Amino acid sequence: MTDDPPPNPALLPAGFVDLLPPDAEAEAAGMEALMRVFAAHGYSRVKPPLLEFEDTLLSGSGAAVAEQAFRLMDPDTRRMMALRPDITPQIARIAATRLADAPRPLRLSYAGLCVLASGGARESDRQISQAGIELIGPDSPEADAEIVALGAEGLAALGVPDVSFDLTMPPLAPALMAEIDYVPDERLALMRALDRKDAAAVARLAGGLAPVLTELLHAAGPAERALAVLAGLDLPPSVRVLSDRLAATVAAITARVPDIRLTVDPIEFRGWQYHTGVCVTVYARGQHQELGRGGRYRSNDDEPACGLTLRPEVLLRAAPVRAGRTRVFLPVDVYPELGRRLRDDGYATVDALGPVTDPAAEARRLGCAMLARGDGIVALD
Amino acid sequence: MTDDPPPNPALLPAGFVDLLPPDAEAEAAGMEALMRVFAAHGYSRVKPPLLEFEDTLLSGSGAAVAEQAFRLMDPDTRRMMALRPDITPQIARIAATRLADAPRPLRLSYAGLCVLASGGARESDRQISQAGIELIGPDSPEADAEIVALGAEGLAALGVPDVSFDLTMPPLAPALMAEIDYVPDERLALMRALDRKDAAAVARLAGGLAPVLTELLHAAGPAERALAVLAGLDLPPSVRVLSDRLAATVAAITARVPDIRLTVDPIEFRGWQYHTGVCVTVYARGQHQELGRGGRYRSNDDEPACGLTLRPEVLLRAAPVRAGRTRVFLPVDVYPELGRRLRDDGYATVDALGPVTDPAAEARRLGCAMLARGDGIVALD
């Protein structure tokens, strides 16, 4: 016997929540609407498991998220397993193993839950939903553009307003800095200054690159203006290649989605851990959390790949609230086929489980806006 | 450095699998079809998290599944958490806490994944999907019947053929045996004999109950015959109440679903750990795994409740294979609006990411049955 109070049964671990009506329905509906858009573009759904052996899940592109993973021991084999903190590395594994012989481009989609041992710097949630696509095989601006275009189409399908796609080229700043023989401490200090967009520190630390890096820092903004700044700079060939690819990707995206809102920050690299080309972060005005992110990387066996992951529970907060089914109370004596007809017409029918003396009052008590009577329905005030 | 071979990247822990195309899509579509049926009957979706503190998740009705749960430690609080082996106890928690003031009957639905530390006696899967409903508040044959009727409607929506619902009344055998002063060892031996349907052992061990228990053993089968046997027996009042409730539930089910295939095994109790009334197991002919199960229990705070949980990945094996979207290859030069029109018409469009010399060959290579040409499509052989 102890004097401890009983645990509060409503208490969940930090970062884990119950979604209640109507949010759980809205999130699921949003997730499926996204998956329909992806399926309509030929992306085939795969469903890897929630956990895997640690040494396969957290190797390759999974190594970047290893420190966020919960570990647990398999009682059968005594090997360590990990709950997935991210689904993309699992898709890369499937593409390189069970679907190694599938024709390329390989278009795969997925939707599911991830679990983080501690919320990342940018969030407190430890259970997150992901819905995404991976386009494996091609390495071209058109492939990058397809990923962004499908993201835009998916968000439009959900009715999310004021979406912007922020493009970056994470390898660009490191390629530029490789032109100069910084000592390691200088290099690190300069990276940090770039990371926090501290123009004064960049100017002080960058030596011969100060003019170019300063211009690049100020280039961030609408895509057209940023690309104009990039085009006017005197860049070494290794950097010009990256800049040209970024410009080609922007052109391919706007060719597919002329009305898209694109911004470019050419030297942003924070948070891109295993990416090798154009990356994108998706925002909606008024939402501080990103709606999704993605970009180009090398999949297992060094195969080119790009992908985009959207966050259904964040989208839920950005999308307009959709009316659920209108609820109709069905007393026990209504015309038997009426319930089926109403459900086919999109209503939710709520069956009486026995006779009630005041059907209208009972309907209201159960949150019904309508009451079935005879072979039809009447609206309640 | 070790000489261990690198891990096989395709290897997953026993009981965890990758669902590949087209199975992942089929399972998700089946799950959503079930959830639509539940929503159309006024069941509101909730989404509890994958893991909770051990002492809340595995208390109450969750205690019955405690030994199947994976534990892991919350690094923040050092408290033990558990991955859910079952969702029903979470719904009971939500009903008793955050939805304590919601009007009754409270109709809730859920869909999600569960994780088992080791596969149960009846299965090797350690990650399972559940889609289900809980009807909280009423304790009546009509409430029991609604759960079974919605299960039948859901399975019909998926096209699962030859479904049968096997009803049991788990408290009946214990109530009958409580009439006799068995010594504990005798009682345990008799329970085991009943459990394995060993009529000879039951006759030998049951003493004064031998005639009744033997008749009950042989009563199992089509509902009408089983109920006729029960009606003809001389049962003590405490058992007659249970038998009458079973008969009333059968009547309520057949009133709602006249063509349902119902069997009754009145003294089956195995596997029903926290149930207090009529229970049901769902089978399809030719499938050895159950499609689902459910029944009546006492929710948190002793509130009456009944529920049904279906298993989407088992349903997937029992349901007819549905054709996915027909794939159409779109070369770069097709009429721009064609893709959108095809997707709206239910096709999957597969975009070329650049010019190809033989579009028909490329379409076939990518698994497309159709090729877009100008402003229309042509079928490939």
Short mmCIF file of N, CA, C and O in Angstrom, two decimals, chain A residues 9 12-13 16-21 24-25 27-28 32 39-42 44-53 56 70 72-75 81 93-94 98 103-104 107 113 117 126-127 129 138 142 146 256 325 327 343 347-351 353 365, chain B residues 8-9 12-13 16-21 24-25 27-28 32 39-42 44-53 70 72-75 81 93-94 98 103-104 107 113 117 126-127 129 138 142 146 256 325 327 343 347-351 353 365:
data_model
loop_
_atom_site.label_atom_id
_atom_site.label_comp_id
_atom_site.label_asym_id
_atom_site.label_seq_id
_atom_site.Cartn_x
_atom_site.Cartn_y
_atom_site.Cartn_z
N PRO A 9 -6.31 9.64 -14.99
CA PRO A 9 -6.47 8.82 -16.19
C PRO A 9 -6.51 9.64 -17.47
O PRO A 9 -6.38 9.09 -18.56
N LEU A 12 -1.79 12.32 -20.49
CA LEU A 12 -0.99 11.64 -21.51
C LEU A 12 0.44 12.16 -21.42
O LEU A 12 0.67 13.28 -20.95
N PRO A 13 1.41 11.38 -21.88
CA PRO A 13 2.78 11.88 -21.90
C PRO A 13 2.87 13.15 -22.76
O PRO A 13 2.12 13.29 -23.74
N PHE A 16 1.91 13.83 -26.74
CA PHE A 16 0.93 12.86 -27.25
C PHE A 16 -0.47 13.36 -26.88
O PHE A 16 -0.69 13.79 -25.75
N VAL A 17 -1.37 13.31 -27.84
CA VAL A 17 -2.70 13.88 -27.61
C VAL A 17 -3.79 12.93 -28.12
O VAL A 17 -3.55 12.07 -28.96
N ASP A 18 -4.98 13.11 -27.58
CA ASP A 18 -6.19 12.52 -28.16
C ASP A 18 -6.76 13.52 -29.16
O ASP A 18 -6.99 14.68 -28.80
N LEU A 19 -7.01 13.08 -30.37
CA LEU A 19 -7.82 13.90 -31.27
C LEU A 19 -9.28 13.49 -31.06
O LEU A 19 -9.62 12.31 -31.14
N LEU A 20 -10.13 14.48 -30.82
CA LEU A 20 -11.55 14.23 -30.55
C LEU A 20 -12.38 14.64 -31.77
O LEU A 20 -11.86 15.25 -32.69
N PRO A 21 -13.68 14.32 -31.75
CA PRO A 21 -14.55 14.84 -32.81
C PRO A 21 -14.61 16.37 -32.73
O PRO A 21 -14.67 16.90 -31.62
N ALA A 24 -10.49 14.45 -35.37
CA ALA A 24 -9.95 13.17 -35.85
C ALA A 24 -10.48 12.85 -37.24
O ALA A 24 -9.74 12.38 -38.12
N GLU A 25 -11.77 13.13 -37.44
CA GLU A 25 -12.38 12.90 -38.75
C GLU A 25 -11.76 13.83 -39.79
O GLU A 25 -11.44 13.41 -40.91
N GLU A 27 -8.81 15.25 -39.79
CA GLU A 27 -7.43 14.88 -40.12
C GLU A 27 -7.40 13.68 -41.06
O GLU A 27 -6.66 13.65 -42.04
N ALA A 28 -8.22 12.67 -40.75
CA ALA A 28 -8.25 11.48 -41.60
C ALA A 28 -8.74 11.83 -43.01
O ALA A 28 -8.20 11.34 -44.01
N GLU A 32 -6.59 11.39 -46.50
CA GLU A 32 -7.05 10.60 -47.65
C GLU A 32 -7.20 11.46 -48.89
O GLU A 32 -6.95 10.99 -50.00
N ALA A 39 -2.31 9.37 -55.69
CA ALA A 39 -2.67 8.18 -56.47
C ALA A 39 -3.07 8.56 -57.89
O ALA A 39 -2.76 7.85 -58.85
N ALA A 40 -3.75 9.71 -58.02
CA ALA A 40 -4.20 10.14 -59.34
C ALA A 40 -3.02 10.49 -60.24
O ALA A 40 -3.15 10.52 -61.46
N HIS A 41 -1.86 10.76 -59.65
CA HIS A 41 -0.66 11.03 -60.44
C HIS A 41 0.25 9.80 -60.52
O HIS A 41 1.44 9.94 -60.79
N GLY A 42 -0.31 8.63 -60.26
CA GLY A 42 0.45 7.40 -60.48
C GLY A 42 1.40 7.03 -59.36
O GLY A 42 2.27 6.18 -59.55
N SER A 44 2.13 5.00 -56.14
CA SER A 44 1.60 3.77 -55.55
C SER A 44 1.91 3.76 -54.06
O SER A 44 3.03 4.00 -53.64
N ARG A 45 0.89 3.40 -53.30
CA ARG A 45 1.02 3.47 -51.85
C ARG A 45 1.79 2.29 -51.30
O ARG A 45 1.57 1.15 -51.71
N VAL A 46 2.71 2.55 -50.37
CA VAL A 46 3.37 1.49 -49.61
C VAL A 46 3.16 1.78 -48.13
O VAL A 46 2.87 2.91 -47.74
N LYS A 47 3.28 0.75 -47.31
CA LYS A 47 3.04 0.92 -45.87
C LYS A 47 4.10 0.14 -45.10
O LYS A 47 3.90 -1.02 -44.77
N PRO A 48 5.22 0.77 -44.81
CA PRO A 48 6.24 0.11 -43.98
C PRO A 48 5.77 0.08 -42.52
O PRO A 48 4.85 0.82 -42.15
N PRO A 49 6.38 -0.76 -41.70
CA PRO A 49 5.90 -0.89 -40.31
C PRO A 49 6.35 0.26 -39.42
O PRO A 49 7.27 1.00 -39.76
N LEU A 50 5.69 0.37 -38.27
CA LEU A 50 5.99 1.43 -37.30
C LEU A 50 7.38 1.31 -36.71
O LEU A 50 7.94 2.29 -36.25
N LEU A 51 7.90 0.10 -36.65
CA LEU A 51 9.23 -0.06 -36.07
C LEU A 51 10.02 -1.09 -36.87
O LEU A 51 9.46 -1.92 -37.57
N GLU A 52 11.33 -0.97 -36.77
CA GLU A 52 12.25 -1.86 -37.47
C GLU A 52 13.45 -2.09 -36.56
O GLU A 52 13.60 -1.45 -35.54
N PHE A 53 14.33 -2.98 -37.01
CA PHE A 53 15.60 -3.10 -36.30
C PHE A 53 16.33 -1.76 -36.40
O PHE A 53 16.36 -1.12 -37.45
N THR A 56 18.91 -1.17 -39.30
CA THR A 56 18.46 -0.88 -40.66
C THR A 56 17.69 0.44 -40.71
O THR A 56 17.87 1.23 -41.63
N PHE A 70 12.93 6.57 -30.51
CA PHE A 70 12.72 5.70 -29.36
C PHE A 70 13.27 4.31 -29.67
O PHE A 70 12.95 3.73 -30.72
N LEU A 72 13.54 0.19 -28.46
CA LEU A 72 12.99 -0.84 -27.58
C LEU A 72 13.55 -2.18 -28.00
O LEU A 72 13.99 -2.35 -29.14
N MET A 73 13.58 -3.12 -27.07
CA MET A 73 14.22 -4.39 -27.37
C MET A 73 13.19 -5.42 -27.85
O MET A 73 12.10 -5.51 -27.30
N ASP A 74 13.57 -6.14 -28.89
CA ASP A 74 12.74 -7.25 -29.36
C ASP A 74 12.92 -8.41 -28.38
O ASP A 74 14.02 -8.95 -28.26
N PRO A 75 11.86 -8.78 -27.64
CA PRO A 75 12.04 -9.84 -26.65
C PRO A 75 12.43 -11.19 -27.29
O PRO A 75 13.07 -12.01 -26.62
N MET A 81 15.32 -2.49 -31.49
CA MET A 81 14.46 -1.97 -32.54
C MET A 81 14.24 -0.48 -32.25
O MET A 81 14.53 0.00 -31.16
N ARG A 93 14.56 2.39 -48.29
CA ARG A 93 14.89 0.97 -48.09
C ARG A 93 14.06 0.07 -49.00
O ARG A 93 14.58 -0.83 -49.67
N ILE A 94 12.76 0.32 -49.06
CA ILE A 94 11.88 -0.50 -49.90
C ILE A 94 12.27 -0.36 -51.37
O ILE A 94 12.33 -1.35 -52.11
N ARG A 98 12.99 -4.47 -51.96
CA ARG A 98 11.88 -5.22 -52.54
C ARG A 98 11.41 -4.64 -53.86
O ARG A 98 10.83 -5.36 -54.67
N PRO A 103 10.30 -0.64 -62.41
CA PRO A 103 10.80 0.35 -63.36
C PRO A 103 10.92 1.73 -62.74
O PRO A 103 10.16 2.11 -61.86
N ARG A 104 11.95 2.46 -63.21
CA ARG A 104 12.15 3.86 -62.82
C ARG A 104 11.66 4.75 -63.93
O ARG A 104 11.80 4.38 -65.08
N ARG A 107 7.44 5.82 -58.47
CA ARG A 107 6.64 6.82 -57.74
C ARG A 107 5.93 6.12 -56.59
O ARG A 107 5.06 5.28 -56.83
N LEU A 113 2.02 7.27 -39.08
CA LEU A 113 2.45 7.95 -37.87
C LEU A 113 3.94 7.75 -37.64
O LEU A 113 4.50 6.70 -37.98
N ALA A 117 11.37 10.62 -29.80
CA ALA A 117 11.68 10.47 -28.37
C ALA A 117 11.56 11.82 -27.66
O ALA A 117 11.12 11.89 -26.51
N ARG A 126 5.25 14.78 -30.11
CA ARG A 126 6.12 13.60 -30.23
C ARG A 126 5.48 12.51 -31.07
O ARG A 126 6.14 11.54 -31.44
N GLN A 127 4.21 12.60 -31.36
CA GLN A 127 3.59 11.72 -32.36
C GLN A 127 3.16 12.61 -33.51
O GLN A 127 2.37 13.54 -33.31
N SER A 129 1.92 12.87 -37.79
CA SER A 129 1.45 12.19 -38.99
C SER A 129 2.28 12.66 -40.17
O SER A 129 2.69 13.82 -40.21
N PRO A 138 14.92 9.48 -61.37
CA PRO A 138 15.39 10.62 -62.17
C PRO A 138 16.05 11.69 -61.31
O PRO A 138 15.71 11.86 -60.14
N GLU A 142 12.63 18.66 -63.83
CA GLU A 142 11.23 18.26 -64.00
C GLU A 142 10.78 17.34 -62.86
O GLU A 142 9.62 17.37 -62.45
N GLU A 146 7.82 18.12 -60.23
CA GLU A 146 6.64 17.28 -60.03
C GLU A 146 6.28 17.19 -58.55
O GLU A 146 5.11 17.24 -58.16
N ARG A 256 4.65 24.20 -64.73
CA ARG A 256 3.57 23.29 -64.34
C ARG A 256 2.48 23.99 -63.54
O ARG A 256 1.31 23.63 -63.63
N ARG A 325 -21.07 15.35 -41.62
CA ARG A 325 -22.41 14.91 -42.02
C ARG A 325 -23.46 15.55 -41.10
O ARG A 325 -23.26 15.64 -39.90
N ARG A 327 -26.57 15.36 -38.89
CA ARG A 327 -27.09 14.24 -38.12
C ARG A 327 -28.62 14.26 -38.11
O ARG A 327 -29.24 15.28 -37.85
N ARG A 343 -28.46 7.92 -45.49
CA ARG A 343 -27.01 7.70 -45.45
C ARG A 343 -26.40 7.80 -46.84
O ARG A 343 -25.33 8.37 -47.02
N TYR A 347 -26.14 11.95 -45.17
CA TYR A 347 -26.48 12.25 -43.77
C TYR A 347 -25.87 11.19 -42.85
O TYR A 347 -25.56 10.08 -43.28
N ALA A 348 -25.72 11.55 -41.58
CA ALA A 348 -25.44 10.54 -40.55
C ALA A 348 -26.76 10.27 -39.84
O ALA A 348 -27.41 11.21 -39.36
N THR A 349 -27.17 9.02 -39.79
CA THR A 349 -28.40 8.68 -39.08
C THR A 349 -28.05 8.18 -37.69
O THR A 349 -27.10 7.42 -37.50
N VAL A 350 -28.83 8.64 -36.72
CA VAL A 350 -28.61 8.25 -35.33
C VAL A 350 -29.85 7.49 -34.89
O VAL A 350 -30.92 8.07 -34.72
N ASP A 351 -29.72 6.17 -34.75
CA ASP A 351 -30.88 5.33 -34.44
C ASP A 351 -31.30 5.47 -32.99
O ASP A 351 -30.46 5.40 -32.08
N LEU A 353 -32.61 3.63 -29.88
CA LEU A 353 -32.45 2.22 -29.49
C LEU A 353 -33.71 1.73 -28.78
O LEU A 353 -33.74 0.60 -28.29
N ARG A 365 -30.90 16.58 -28.02
CA ARG A 365 -29.96 16.14 -26.98
C ARG A 365 -28.78 15.40 -27.61
O ARG A 365 -27.65 15.48 -27.14
N ASN B 8 21.16 -7.45 -43.19
CA ASN B 8 20.36 -7.50 -44.41
C ASN B 8 19.34 -6.38 -44.33
O ASN B 8 18.47 -6.39 -43.47
N PRO B 9 19.44 -5.39 -45.22
CA PRO B 9 18.58 -4.22 -45.08
C PRO B 9 17.11 -4.53 -45.32
O PRO B 9 16.25 -3.73 -44.99
N LEU B 12 13.08 -7.47 -41.59
CA LEU B 12 12.28 -6.79 -40.58
C LEU B 12 12.11 -7.73 -39.40
O LEU B 12 12.19 -8.95 -39.54
N PRO B 13 11.86 -7.17 -38.21
CA PRO B 13 11.59 -8.04 -37.06
C PRO B 13 10.38 -8.93 -37.35
O PRO B 13 9.45 -8.52 -38.06
N PHE B 16 6.47 -8.02 -38.31
CA PHE B 16 6.33 -6.68 -38.91
C PHE B 16 6.60 -6.81 -40.41
O PHE B 16 7.55 -7.48 -40.81
N VAL B 17 5.77 -6.21 -41.22
CA VAL B 17 5.89 -6.37 -42.66
C VAL B 17 5.77 -5.03 -43.37
O VAL B 17 5.21 -4.07 -42.84
N ASP B 18 6.31 -4.99 -44.59
CA ASP B 18 6.02 -3.91 -45.53
C ASP B 18 4.80 -4.31 -46.34
O ASP B 18 4.79 -5.40 -46.94
N LEU B 19 3.80 -3.46 -46.41
CA LEU B 19 2.74 -3.67 -47.40
C LEU B 19 3.14 -2.92 -48.66
O LEU B 19 3.45 -1.73 -48.61
N LEU B 20 3.14 -3.63 -49.78
CA LEU B 20 3.57 -3.05 -51.05
C LEU B 20 2.34 -2.78 -51.93
O LEU B 20 1.23 -3.20 -51.59
N PRO B 21 2.53 -2.10 -53.07
CA PRO B 21 1.43 -1.98 -54.02
C PRO B 21 1.03 -3.38 -54.55
O PRO B 21 1.95 -4.18 -54.79
N ALA B 24 -1.16 -2.08 -49.95
CA ALA B 24 -1.25 -0.95 -49.02
C ALA B 24 -2.44 -0.07 -49.37
O ALA B 24 -3.18 0.39 -48.49
N GLU B 25 -2.64 0.14 -50.67
CA GLU B 25 -3.78 0.94 -51.13
C GLU B 25 -5.09 0.24 -50.79
O GLU B 25 -6.05 0.87 -50.32
N GLU B 27 -5.71 -1.95 -48.43
CA GLU B 27 -6.00 -1.93 -47.00
C GLU B 27 -6.51 -0.57 -46.56
O GLU B 27 -7.49 -0.47 -45.81
N ALA B 28 -5.87 0.49 -47.05
CA ALA B 28 -6.31 1.84 -46.67
C ALA B 28 -7.72 2.11 -47.18
O ALA B 28 -8.55 2.70 -46.48
N GLU B 32 -11.01 2.93 -44.86
CA GLU B 32 -11.83 4.14 -45.00
C GLU B 32 -13.28 3.79 -45.36
O GLU B 32 -14.21 4.50 -44.95
N ALA B 39 -19.40 6.31 -39.81
CA ALA B 39 -19.74 7.74 -39.75
C ALA B 39 -21.19 7.96 -40.20
O ALA B 39 -21.89 8.81 -39.65
N ALA B 40 -21.63 7.18 -41.19
CA ALA B 40 -22.99 7.34 -41.70
C ALA B 40 -24.03 6.94 -40.66
O ALA B 40 -25.19 7.33 -40.76
N HIS B 41 -23.61 6.16 -39.66
CA HIS B 41 -24.53 5.79 -38.57
C HIS B 41 -24.28 6.65 -37.34
O HIS B 41 -24.65 6.25 -36.23
N GLY B 42 -23.64 7.80 -37.51
CA GLY B 42 -23.51 8.74 -36.41
C GLY B 42 -22.39 8.43 -35.44
O GLY B 42 -22.37 8.97 -34.33
N SER B 44 -18.75 9.02 -34.22
CA SER B 44 -17.78 10.10 -34.35
C SER B 44 -16.38 9.56 -34.11
O SER B 44 -16.14 8.87 -33.13
N ARG B 45 -15.49 9.95 -35.01
CA ARG B 45 -14.14 9.40 -34.95
C ARG B 45 -13.30 10.05 -33.86
O ARG B 45 -13.31 11.28 -33.71
N VAL B 46 -12.56 9.25 -33.11
CA VAL B 46 -11.55 9.75 -32.18
C VAL B 46 -10.23 9.10 -32.54
O VAL B 46 -10.19 8.05 -33.19
N LYS B 47 -9.14 9.73 -32.13
CA LYS B 47 -7.81 9.21 -32.45
C LYS B 47 -6.90 9.34 -31.24
O LYS B 47 -6.23 10.35 -31.07
N PRO B 48 -6.90 8.33 -30.38
CA PRO B 48 -5.97 8.35 -29.25
C PRO B 48 -4.56 8.06 -29.74
O PRO B 48 -4.36 7.56 -30.85
N PRO B 49 -3.55 8.40 -28.93
CA PRO B 49 -2.16 8.24 -29.39
C PRO B 49 -1.70 6.77 -29.36
O PRO B 49 -2.30 5.93 -28.70
N LEU B 50 -0.61 6.52 -30.07
CA LEU B 50 -0.03 5.17 -30.15
C LEU B 50 0.48 4.67 -28.82
O LEU B 50 0.59 3.46 -28.61
N LEU B 51 0.87 5.57 -27.95
CA LEU B 51 1.40 5.13 -26.65
C LEU B 51 0.92 6.05 -25.56
O LEU B 51 0.55 7.21 -25.79
N GLU B 52 0.89 5.51 -24.36
CA GLU B 52 0.44 6.25 -23.19
C GLU B 52 1.29 5.81 -22.00
O GLU B 52 2.04 4.86 -22.10
N PHE B 53 1.11 6.49 -20.87
CA PHE B 53 1.73 5.98 -19.66
C PHE B 53 1.17 4.59 -19.38
O PHE B 53 -0.03 4.33 -19.52
N PHE B 70 4.42 -3.70 -25.41
CA PHE B 70 5.79 -3.21 -25.37
C PHE B 70 5.88 -2.03 -24.42
O PHE B 70 5.08 -1.10 -24.50
N LEU B 72 8.28 1.21 -22.92
CA LEU B 72 9.46 2.03 -23.16
C LEU B 72 9.44 3.19 -22.19
O LEU B 72 8.38 3.56 -21.67
N MET B 73 10.61 3.75 -21.92
CA MET B 73 10.68 4.78 -20.91
C MET B 73 10.62 6.16 -21.54
O MET B 73 11.25 6.42 -22.55
N ASP B 74 9.83 7.03 -20.92
CA ASP B 74 9.79 8.42 -21.34
C ASP B 74 11.06 9.11 -20.85
O ASP B 74 11.27 9.23 -19.65
N PRO B 75 11.94 9.54 -21.77
CA PRO B 75 13.21 10.13 -21.30
C PRO B 75 12.99 11.40 -20.49
O PRO B 75 13.82 11.76 -19.66
N MET B 81 6.12 4.02 -20.31
CA MET B 81 5.01 4.14 -21.24
C MET B 81 4.84 2.78 -21.92
O MET B 81 5.71 1.91 -21.84
N ARG B 93 -11.27 5.13 -21.91
CA ARG B 93 -10.67 6.24 -21.15
C ARG B 93 -11.21 7.58 -21.63
O ARG B 93 -11.60 8.44 -20.83
N ILE B 94 -11.26 7.77 -22.95
CA ILE B 94 -11.75 9.04 -23.49
C ILE B 94 -13.21 9.25 -23.11
O ILE B 94 -13.62 10.35 -22.71
N ARG B 98 -12.55 12.92 -21.14
CA ARG B 98 -12.80 14.12 -21.93
C ARG B 98 -14.20 14.16 -22.50
O ARG B 98 -14.70 15.24 -22.82
N PRO B 103 -23.47 13.58 -24.48
CA PRO B 103 -24.72 12.83 -24.26
C PRO B 103 -24.57 11.35 -24.60
O PRO B 103 -23.80 10.97 -25.47
N ARG B 104 -25.31 10.53 -23.84
CA ARG B 104 -25.35 9.09 -24.09
C ARG B 104 -26.64 8.77 -24.80
O ARG B 104 -27.63 9.43 -24.52
N ARG B 107 -21.56 7.40 -29.34
CA ARG B 107 -21.13 6.52 -30.43
C ARG B 107 -19.77 7.00 -30.94
O ARG B 107 -19.68 8.09 -31.50
N LEU B 113 -3.26 1.70 -35.67
CA LEU B 113 -2.35 0.57 -35.51
C LEU B 113 -2.17 0.22 -34.04
O LEU B 113 -2.20 1.10 -33.18
N ALA B 117 3.94 -7.08 -28.19
CA ALA B 117 5.33 -7.48 -27.92
C ALA B 117 5.59 -8.88 -28.48
O ALA B 117 6.68 -9.16 -28.98
N ARG B 126 2.75 -8.82 -35.30
CA ARG B 126 2.94 -8.01 -34.10
C ARG B 126 2.51 -6.56 -34.32
O ARG B 126 2.43 -5.79 -33.38
N GLN B 127 2.29 -6.19 -35.55
CA GLN B 127 1.65 -4.90 -35.83
C GLN B 127 0.32 -5.19 -36.48
O GLN B 127 0.27 -5.85 -37.52
N SER B 129 -3.75 -3.72 -37.57
CA SER B 129 -4.65 -2.59 -37.75
C SER B 129 -5.96 -2.90 -37.06
O SER B 129 -6.39 -4.05 -37.03
N PRO B 138 -25.90 2.74 -23.24
CA PRO B 138 -27.04 1.83 -23.14
C PRO B 138 -26.61 0.39 -22.87
O PRO B 138 -25.53 -0.03 -23.28
N GLU B 142 -30.94 -4.03 -28.17
CA GLU B 142 -30.89 -3.20 -29.38
C GLU B 142 -29.49 -2.59 -29.56
O GLU B 142 -29.03 -2.39 -30.68
N GLU B 146 -27.04 -3.23 -32.72
CA GLU B 146 -26.52 -2.16 -33.60
C GLU B 146 -25.06 -2.43 -33.96
O GLU B 146 -24.64 -2.26 -35.11
N ARG B 256 -33.00 -6.30 -37.43
CA ARG B 256 -32.28 -5.27 -38.20
C ARG B 256 -31.66 -5.82 -39.47
O ARG B 256 -31.55 -5.10 -40.47
N ARG B 325 -6.69 2.33 -60.03
CA ARG B 325 -6.86 3.25 -61.15
C ARG B 325 -6.12 2.73 -62.37
O ARG B 325 -5.02 2.21 -62.26
N ARG B 327 -3.76 3.16 -65.35
CA ARG B 327 -2.65 4.10 -65.52
C ARG B 327 -2.54 4.55 -66.99
O ARG B 327 -2.56 3.72 -67.90
N ARG B 343 -7.62 12.47 -64.58
CA ARG B 343 -7.61 12.22 -63.13
C ARG B 343 -9.00 12.39 -62.53
O ARG B 343 -9.43 11.59 -61.69
N TYR B 347 -8.71 8.04 -63.66
CA TYR B 347 -7.45 7.45 -64.13
C TYR B 347 -6.29 7.93 -63.25
O TYR B 347 -6.37 8.98 -62.60
N ALA B 348 -5.20 7.15 -63.26
CA ALA B 348 -3.93 7.65 -62.72
C ALA B 348 -3.09 8.08 -63.92
O ALA B 348 -2.87 7.30 -64.84
N THR B 349 -2.63 9.34 -63.91
CA THR B 349 -1.78 9.82 -65.00
C THR B 349 -0.32 9.73 -64.56
O THR B 349 0.02 10.05 -63.43
N VAL B 350 0.51 9.24 -65.48
CA VAL B 350 1.94 9.10 -65.21
C VAL B 350 2.65 10.04 -66.17
O VAL B 350 2.70 9.79 -67.37
N ASP B 351 3.18 11.15 -65.62
CA ASP B 351 3.80 12.17 -66.47
C ASP B 351 5.17 11.72 -66.96
O ASP B 351 5.99 11.22 -66.17
N LEU B 353 8.78 12.82 -67.74
CA LEU B 353 9.57 13.91 -67.17
C LEU B 353 10.47 14.53 -68.23
O LEU B 353 11.29 15.40 -67.94
N ARG B 365 6.47 0.06 -70.25
CA ARG B 365 7.53 -0.16 -69.26
C ARG B 365 7.10 0.34 -67.89
O ARG B 365 7.45 -0.25 -66.86
#
